[in-house]
Short mmCIF file of N, CA, C and O in Angstrom, two decimals:
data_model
loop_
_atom_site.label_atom_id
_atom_site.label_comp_id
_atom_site.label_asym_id
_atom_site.label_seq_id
_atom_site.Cartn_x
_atom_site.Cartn_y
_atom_site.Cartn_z
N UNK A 1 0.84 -1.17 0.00
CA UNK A 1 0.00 0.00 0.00
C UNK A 1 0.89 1.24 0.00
O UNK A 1 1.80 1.37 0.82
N UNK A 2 0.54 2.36 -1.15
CA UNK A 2 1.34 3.68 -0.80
C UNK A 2 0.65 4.16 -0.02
O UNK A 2 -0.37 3.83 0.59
N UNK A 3 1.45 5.25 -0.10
CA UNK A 3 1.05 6.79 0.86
C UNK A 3 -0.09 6.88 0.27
O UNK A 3 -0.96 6.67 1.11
N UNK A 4 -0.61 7.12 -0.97
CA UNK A 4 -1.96 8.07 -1.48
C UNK A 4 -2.89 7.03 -1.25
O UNK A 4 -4.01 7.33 -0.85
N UNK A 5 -2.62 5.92 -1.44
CA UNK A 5 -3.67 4.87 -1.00
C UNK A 5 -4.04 4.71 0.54
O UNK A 5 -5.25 4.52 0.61
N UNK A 6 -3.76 4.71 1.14
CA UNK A 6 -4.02 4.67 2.38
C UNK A 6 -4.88 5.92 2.59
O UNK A 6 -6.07 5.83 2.92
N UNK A 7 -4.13 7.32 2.34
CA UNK A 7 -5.15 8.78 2.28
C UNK A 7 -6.43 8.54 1.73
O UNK A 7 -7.50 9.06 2.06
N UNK A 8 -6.16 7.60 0.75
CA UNK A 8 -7.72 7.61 -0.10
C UNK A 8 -8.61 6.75 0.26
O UNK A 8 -9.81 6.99 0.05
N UNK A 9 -8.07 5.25 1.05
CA UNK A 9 -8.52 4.18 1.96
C UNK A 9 -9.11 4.70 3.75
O UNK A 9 -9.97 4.28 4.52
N UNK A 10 -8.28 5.58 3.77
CA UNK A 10 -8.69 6.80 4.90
C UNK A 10 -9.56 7.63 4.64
O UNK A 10 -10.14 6.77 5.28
N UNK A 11 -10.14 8.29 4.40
CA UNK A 11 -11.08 9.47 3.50
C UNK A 11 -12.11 8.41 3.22
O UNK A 11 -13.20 8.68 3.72
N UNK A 12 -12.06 7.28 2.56
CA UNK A 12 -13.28 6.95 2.16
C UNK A 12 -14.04 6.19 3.67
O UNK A 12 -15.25 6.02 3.83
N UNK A 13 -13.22 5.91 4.41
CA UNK A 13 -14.12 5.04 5.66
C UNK A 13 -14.22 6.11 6.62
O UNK A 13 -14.73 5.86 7.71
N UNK A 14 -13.69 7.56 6.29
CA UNK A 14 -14.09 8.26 7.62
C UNK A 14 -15.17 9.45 6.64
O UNK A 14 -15.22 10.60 7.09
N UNK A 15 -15.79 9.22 5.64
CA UNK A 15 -16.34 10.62 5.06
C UNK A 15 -16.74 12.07 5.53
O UNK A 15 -16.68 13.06 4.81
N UNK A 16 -17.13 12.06 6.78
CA UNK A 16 -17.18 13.55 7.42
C UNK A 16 -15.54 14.15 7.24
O UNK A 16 -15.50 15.35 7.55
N UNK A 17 -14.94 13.91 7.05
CA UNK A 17 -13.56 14.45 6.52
C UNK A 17 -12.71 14.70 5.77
O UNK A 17 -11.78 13.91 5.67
N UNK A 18 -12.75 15.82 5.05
CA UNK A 18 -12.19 15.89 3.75
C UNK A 18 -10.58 15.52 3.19
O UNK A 18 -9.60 15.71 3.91
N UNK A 19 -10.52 15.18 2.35
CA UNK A 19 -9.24 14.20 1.80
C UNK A 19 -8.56 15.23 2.16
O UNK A 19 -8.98 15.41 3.30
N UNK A 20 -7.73 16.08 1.95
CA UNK A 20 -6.66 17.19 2.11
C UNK A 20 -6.40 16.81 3.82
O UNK A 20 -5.36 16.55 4.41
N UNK A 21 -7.90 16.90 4.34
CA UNK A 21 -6.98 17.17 5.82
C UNK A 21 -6.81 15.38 6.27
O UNK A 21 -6.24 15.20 7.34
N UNK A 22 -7.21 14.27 5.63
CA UNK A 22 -6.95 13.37 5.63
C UNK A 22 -5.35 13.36 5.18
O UNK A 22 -4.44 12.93 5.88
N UNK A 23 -5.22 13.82 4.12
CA UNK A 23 -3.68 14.00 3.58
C UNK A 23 -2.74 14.43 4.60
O UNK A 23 -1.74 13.89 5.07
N UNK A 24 -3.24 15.40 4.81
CA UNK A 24 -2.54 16.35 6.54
C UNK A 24 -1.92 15.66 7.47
O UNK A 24 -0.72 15.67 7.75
N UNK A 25 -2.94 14.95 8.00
CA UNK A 25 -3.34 13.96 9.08
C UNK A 25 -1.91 13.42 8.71
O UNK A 25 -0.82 13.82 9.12
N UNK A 26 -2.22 12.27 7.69
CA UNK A 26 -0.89 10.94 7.41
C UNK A 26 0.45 12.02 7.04
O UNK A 26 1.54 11.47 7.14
N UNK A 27 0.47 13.02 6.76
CA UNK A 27 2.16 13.42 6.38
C UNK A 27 2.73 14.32 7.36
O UNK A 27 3.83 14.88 7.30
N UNK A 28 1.53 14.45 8.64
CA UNK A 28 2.27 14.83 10.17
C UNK A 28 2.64 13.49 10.64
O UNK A 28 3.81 13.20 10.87
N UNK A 29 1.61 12.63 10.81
CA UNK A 29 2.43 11.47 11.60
C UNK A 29 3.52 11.16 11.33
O UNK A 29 4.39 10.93 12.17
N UNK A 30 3.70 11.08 9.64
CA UNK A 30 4.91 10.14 8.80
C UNK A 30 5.91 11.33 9.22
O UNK A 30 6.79 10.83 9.92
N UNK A 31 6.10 12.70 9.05
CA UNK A 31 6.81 13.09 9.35
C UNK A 31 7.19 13.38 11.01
O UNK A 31 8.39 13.24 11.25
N UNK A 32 6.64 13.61 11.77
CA UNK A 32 6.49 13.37 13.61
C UNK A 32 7.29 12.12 13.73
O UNK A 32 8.26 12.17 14.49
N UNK A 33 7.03 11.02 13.10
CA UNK A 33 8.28 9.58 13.04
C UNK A 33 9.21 9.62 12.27
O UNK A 33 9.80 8.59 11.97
N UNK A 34 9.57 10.88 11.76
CA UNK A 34 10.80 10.57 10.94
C UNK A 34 11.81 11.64 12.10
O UNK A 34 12.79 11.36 12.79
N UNK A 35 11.26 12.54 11.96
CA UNK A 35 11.62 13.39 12.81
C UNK A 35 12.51 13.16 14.08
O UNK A 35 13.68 13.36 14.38
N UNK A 36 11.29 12.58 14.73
CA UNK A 36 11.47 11.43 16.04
C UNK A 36 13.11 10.58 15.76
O UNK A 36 14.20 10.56 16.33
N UNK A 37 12.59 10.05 14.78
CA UNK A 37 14.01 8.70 14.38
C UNK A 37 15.27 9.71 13.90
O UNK A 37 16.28 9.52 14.57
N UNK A 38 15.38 10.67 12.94
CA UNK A 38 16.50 11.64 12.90
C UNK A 38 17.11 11.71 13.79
O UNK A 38 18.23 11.21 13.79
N UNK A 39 16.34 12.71 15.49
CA UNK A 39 16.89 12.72 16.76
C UNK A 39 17.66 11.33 16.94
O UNK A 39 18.88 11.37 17.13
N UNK A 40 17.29 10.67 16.92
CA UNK A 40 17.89 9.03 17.64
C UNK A 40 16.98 8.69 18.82
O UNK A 40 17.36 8.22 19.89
N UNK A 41 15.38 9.08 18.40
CA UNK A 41 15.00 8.84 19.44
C UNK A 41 14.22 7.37 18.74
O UNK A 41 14.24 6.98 17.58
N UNK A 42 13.35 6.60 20.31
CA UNK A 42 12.49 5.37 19.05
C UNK A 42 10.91 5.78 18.95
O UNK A 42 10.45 6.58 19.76
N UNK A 43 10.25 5.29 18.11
CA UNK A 43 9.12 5.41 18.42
C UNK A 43 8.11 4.24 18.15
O UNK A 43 8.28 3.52 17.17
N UNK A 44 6.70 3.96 19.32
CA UNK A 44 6.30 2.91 19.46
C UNK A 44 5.07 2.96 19.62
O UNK A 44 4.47 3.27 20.65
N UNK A 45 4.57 2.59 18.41
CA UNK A 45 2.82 2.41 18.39
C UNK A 45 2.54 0.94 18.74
O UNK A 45 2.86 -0.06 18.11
N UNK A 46 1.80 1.06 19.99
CA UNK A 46 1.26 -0.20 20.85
C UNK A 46 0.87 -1.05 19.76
O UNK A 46 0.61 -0.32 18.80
N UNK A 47 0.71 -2.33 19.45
CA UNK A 47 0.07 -3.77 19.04
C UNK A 47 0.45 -3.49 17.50
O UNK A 47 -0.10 -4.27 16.72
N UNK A 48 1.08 -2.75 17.06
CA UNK A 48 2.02 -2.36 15.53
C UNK A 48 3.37 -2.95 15.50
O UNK A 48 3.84 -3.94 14.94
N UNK A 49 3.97 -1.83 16.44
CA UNK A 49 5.55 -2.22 16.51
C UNK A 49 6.90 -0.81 17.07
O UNK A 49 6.75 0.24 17.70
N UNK A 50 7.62 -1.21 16.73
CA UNK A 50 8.99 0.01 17.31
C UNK A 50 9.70 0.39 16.14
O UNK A 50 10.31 -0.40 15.43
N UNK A 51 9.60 1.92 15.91
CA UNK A 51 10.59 2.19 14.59
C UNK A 51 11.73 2.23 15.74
O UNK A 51 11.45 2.25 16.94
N UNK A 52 13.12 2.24 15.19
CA UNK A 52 14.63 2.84 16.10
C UNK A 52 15.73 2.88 15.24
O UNK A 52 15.87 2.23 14.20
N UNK A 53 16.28 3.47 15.60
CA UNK A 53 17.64 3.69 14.62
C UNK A 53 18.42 2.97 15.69
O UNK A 53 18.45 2.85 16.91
N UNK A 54 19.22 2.44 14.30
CA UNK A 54 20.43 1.00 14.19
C UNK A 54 21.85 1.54 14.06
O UNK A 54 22.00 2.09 12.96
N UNK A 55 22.84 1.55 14.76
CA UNK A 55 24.66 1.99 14.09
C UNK A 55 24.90 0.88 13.05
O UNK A 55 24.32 -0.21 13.01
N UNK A 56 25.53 1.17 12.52
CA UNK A 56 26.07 0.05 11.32
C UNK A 56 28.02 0.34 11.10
O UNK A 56 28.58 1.07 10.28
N UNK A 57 28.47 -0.31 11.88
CA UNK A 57 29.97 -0.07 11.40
C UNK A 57 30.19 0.04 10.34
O UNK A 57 29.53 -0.57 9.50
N UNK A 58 31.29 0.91 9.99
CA UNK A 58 32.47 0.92 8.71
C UNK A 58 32.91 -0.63 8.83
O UNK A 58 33.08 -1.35 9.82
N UNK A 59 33.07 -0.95 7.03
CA UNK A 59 33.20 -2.36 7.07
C UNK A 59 34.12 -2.11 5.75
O UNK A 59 34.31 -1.02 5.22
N UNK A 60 34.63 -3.32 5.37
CA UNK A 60 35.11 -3.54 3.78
C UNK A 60 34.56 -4.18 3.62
O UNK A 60 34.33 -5.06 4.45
N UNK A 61 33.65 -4.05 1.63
CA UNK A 61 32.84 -4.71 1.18
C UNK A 61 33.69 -4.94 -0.19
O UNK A 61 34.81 -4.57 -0.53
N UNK A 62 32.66 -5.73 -0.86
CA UNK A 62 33.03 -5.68 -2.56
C UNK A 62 32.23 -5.73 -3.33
O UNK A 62 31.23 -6.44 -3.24
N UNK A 63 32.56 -4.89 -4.38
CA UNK A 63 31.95 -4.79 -5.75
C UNK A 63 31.68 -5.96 -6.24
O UNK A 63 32.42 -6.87 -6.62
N UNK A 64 29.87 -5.77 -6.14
CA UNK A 64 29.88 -7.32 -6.58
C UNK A 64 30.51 -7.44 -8.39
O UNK A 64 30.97 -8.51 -8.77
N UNK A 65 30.45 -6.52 -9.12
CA UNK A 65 30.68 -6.61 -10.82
C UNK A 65 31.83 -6.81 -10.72
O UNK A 65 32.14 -7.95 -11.08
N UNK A 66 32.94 -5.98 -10.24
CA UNK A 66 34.37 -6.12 -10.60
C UNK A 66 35.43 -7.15 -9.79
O UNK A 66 36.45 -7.71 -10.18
N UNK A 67 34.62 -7.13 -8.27
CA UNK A 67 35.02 -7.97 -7.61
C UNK A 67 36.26 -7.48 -6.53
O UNK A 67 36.93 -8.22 -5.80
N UNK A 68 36.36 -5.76 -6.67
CA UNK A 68 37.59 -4.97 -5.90
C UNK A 68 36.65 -4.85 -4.59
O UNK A 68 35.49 -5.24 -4.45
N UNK A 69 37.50 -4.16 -3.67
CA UNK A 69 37.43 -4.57 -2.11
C UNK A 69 36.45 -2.59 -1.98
O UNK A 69 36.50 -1.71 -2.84
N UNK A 70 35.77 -2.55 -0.75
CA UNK A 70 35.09 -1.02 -1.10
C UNK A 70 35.21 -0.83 0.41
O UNK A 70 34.97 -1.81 1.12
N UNK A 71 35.63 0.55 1.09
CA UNK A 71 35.65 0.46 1.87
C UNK A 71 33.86 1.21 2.17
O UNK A 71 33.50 2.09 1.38
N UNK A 72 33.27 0.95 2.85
CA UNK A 72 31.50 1.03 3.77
C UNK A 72 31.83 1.50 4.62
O UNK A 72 32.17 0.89 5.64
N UNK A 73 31.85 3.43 4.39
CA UNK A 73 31.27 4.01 6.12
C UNK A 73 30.16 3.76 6.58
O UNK A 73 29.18 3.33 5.98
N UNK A 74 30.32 4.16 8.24
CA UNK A 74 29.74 3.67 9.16
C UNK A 74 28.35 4.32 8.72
O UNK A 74 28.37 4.79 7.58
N UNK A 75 27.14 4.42 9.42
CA UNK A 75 25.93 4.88 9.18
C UNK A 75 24.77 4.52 10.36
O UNK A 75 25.08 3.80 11.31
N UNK A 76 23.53 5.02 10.24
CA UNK A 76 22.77 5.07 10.79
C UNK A 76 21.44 4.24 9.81
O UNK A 76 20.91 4.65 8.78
N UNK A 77 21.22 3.21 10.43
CA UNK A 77 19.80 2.83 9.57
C UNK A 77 18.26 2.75 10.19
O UNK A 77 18.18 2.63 11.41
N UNK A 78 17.50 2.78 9.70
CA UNK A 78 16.51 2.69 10.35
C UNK A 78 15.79 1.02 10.78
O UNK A 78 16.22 0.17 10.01
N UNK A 79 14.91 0.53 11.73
CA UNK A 79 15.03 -0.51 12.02
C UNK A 79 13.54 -0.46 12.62
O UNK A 79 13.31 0.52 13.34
N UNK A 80 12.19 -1.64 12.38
CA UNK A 80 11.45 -2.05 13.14
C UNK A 80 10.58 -2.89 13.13
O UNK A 80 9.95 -3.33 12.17
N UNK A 81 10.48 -3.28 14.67
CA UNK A 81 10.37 -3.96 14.70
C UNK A 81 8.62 -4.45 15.16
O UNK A 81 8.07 -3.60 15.85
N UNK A 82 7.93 -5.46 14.90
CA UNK A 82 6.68 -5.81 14.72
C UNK A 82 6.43 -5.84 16.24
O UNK A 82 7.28 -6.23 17.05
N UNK A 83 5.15 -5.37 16.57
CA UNK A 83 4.30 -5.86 17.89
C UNK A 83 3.90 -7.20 17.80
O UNK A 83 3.93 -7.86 16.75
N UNK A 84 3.52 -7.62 18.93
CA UNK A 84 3.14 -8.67 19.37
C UNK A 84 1.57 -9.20 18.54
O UNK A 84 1.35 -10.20 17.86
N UNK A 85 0.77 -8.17 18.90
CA UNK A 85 -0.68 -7.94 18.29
C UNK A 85 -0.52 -8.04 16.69
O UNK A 85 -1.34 -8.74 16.10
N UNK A 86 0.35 -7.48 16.05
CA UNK A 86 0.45 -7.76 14.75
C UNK A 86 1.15 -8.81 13.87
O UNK A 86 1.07 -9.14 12.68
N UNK A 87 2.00 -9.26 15.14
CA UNK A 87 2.39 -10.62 15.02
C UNK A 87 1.33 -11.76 14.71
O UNK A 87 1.16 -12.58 13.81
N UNK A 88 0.74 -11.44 15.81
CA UNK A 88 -0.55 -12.72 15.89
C UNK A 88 -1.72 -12.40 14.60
O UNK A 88 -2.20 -13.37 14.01
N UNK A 89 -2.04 -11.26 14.30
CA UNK A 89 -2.46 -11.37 13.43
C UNK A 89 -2.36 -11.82 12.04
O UNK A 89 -3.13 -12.45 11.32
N UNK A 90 -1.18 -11.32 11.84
CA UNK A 90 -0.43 -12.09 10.36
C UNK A 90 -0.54 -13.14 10.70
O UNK A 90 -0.86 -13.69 9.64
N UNK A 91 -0.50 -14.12 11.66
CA UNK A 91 -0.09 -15.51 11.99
C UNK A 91 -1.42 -16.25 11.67
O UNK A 91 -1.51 -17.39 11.21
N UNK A 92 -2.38 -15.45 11.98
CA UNK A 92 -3.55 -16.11 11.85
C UNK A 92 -3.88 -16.46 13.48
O UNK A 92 -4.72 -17.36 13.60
N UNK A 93 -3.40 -15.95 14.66
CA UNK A 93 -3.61 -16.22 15.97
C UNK A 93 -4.59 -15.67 16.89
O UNK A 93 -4.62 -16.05 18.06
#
């Protein structure tokens, strides 16, 4: 599912509310969690899951085409992880 789908999957099951501020709505949250994760902070929507940022050492890698050695600075990735509640659901539980 994208972004506009969900706005438009949103909007249509709440109709007293017009799509724009439906739009609103989803690109404060998405941004409020990006935001959030930039800082290095985590963030955790109950029976969903935990976004958090991950360190990732400097490593040597290789080109997979040529096959020479690359050196991989270190970095920050993003990381999350599933709730319990949404666990069981995918599971069929």
């Amino acid at each position: 599912m994208t972004k506009s789908e969900l706005i438009a999957r949103l909007a249509a099951s709440h109709p007293h509310l017009y799509q724009r501020d439906v739009e609103q709505i989803v690109s404060t949250v998405f941004d409020e969690i990006s935001e959030a994760l930039s800082r290095g902070d985590r963030v955790e929507l109950r029976g969903f899951g935990a976004f958090s940022v991950k360190h990732r050492r400097s490593r040597t890698g290789r080109n997979p085409r040529t096959g020479d050695t690359v050196s991989v600075p270190s970095k920050f990735v993003p990381f999350f992880k599933t709730g319990k509640e949404l666990r069981d659901r995918l599971n069929g539980e």
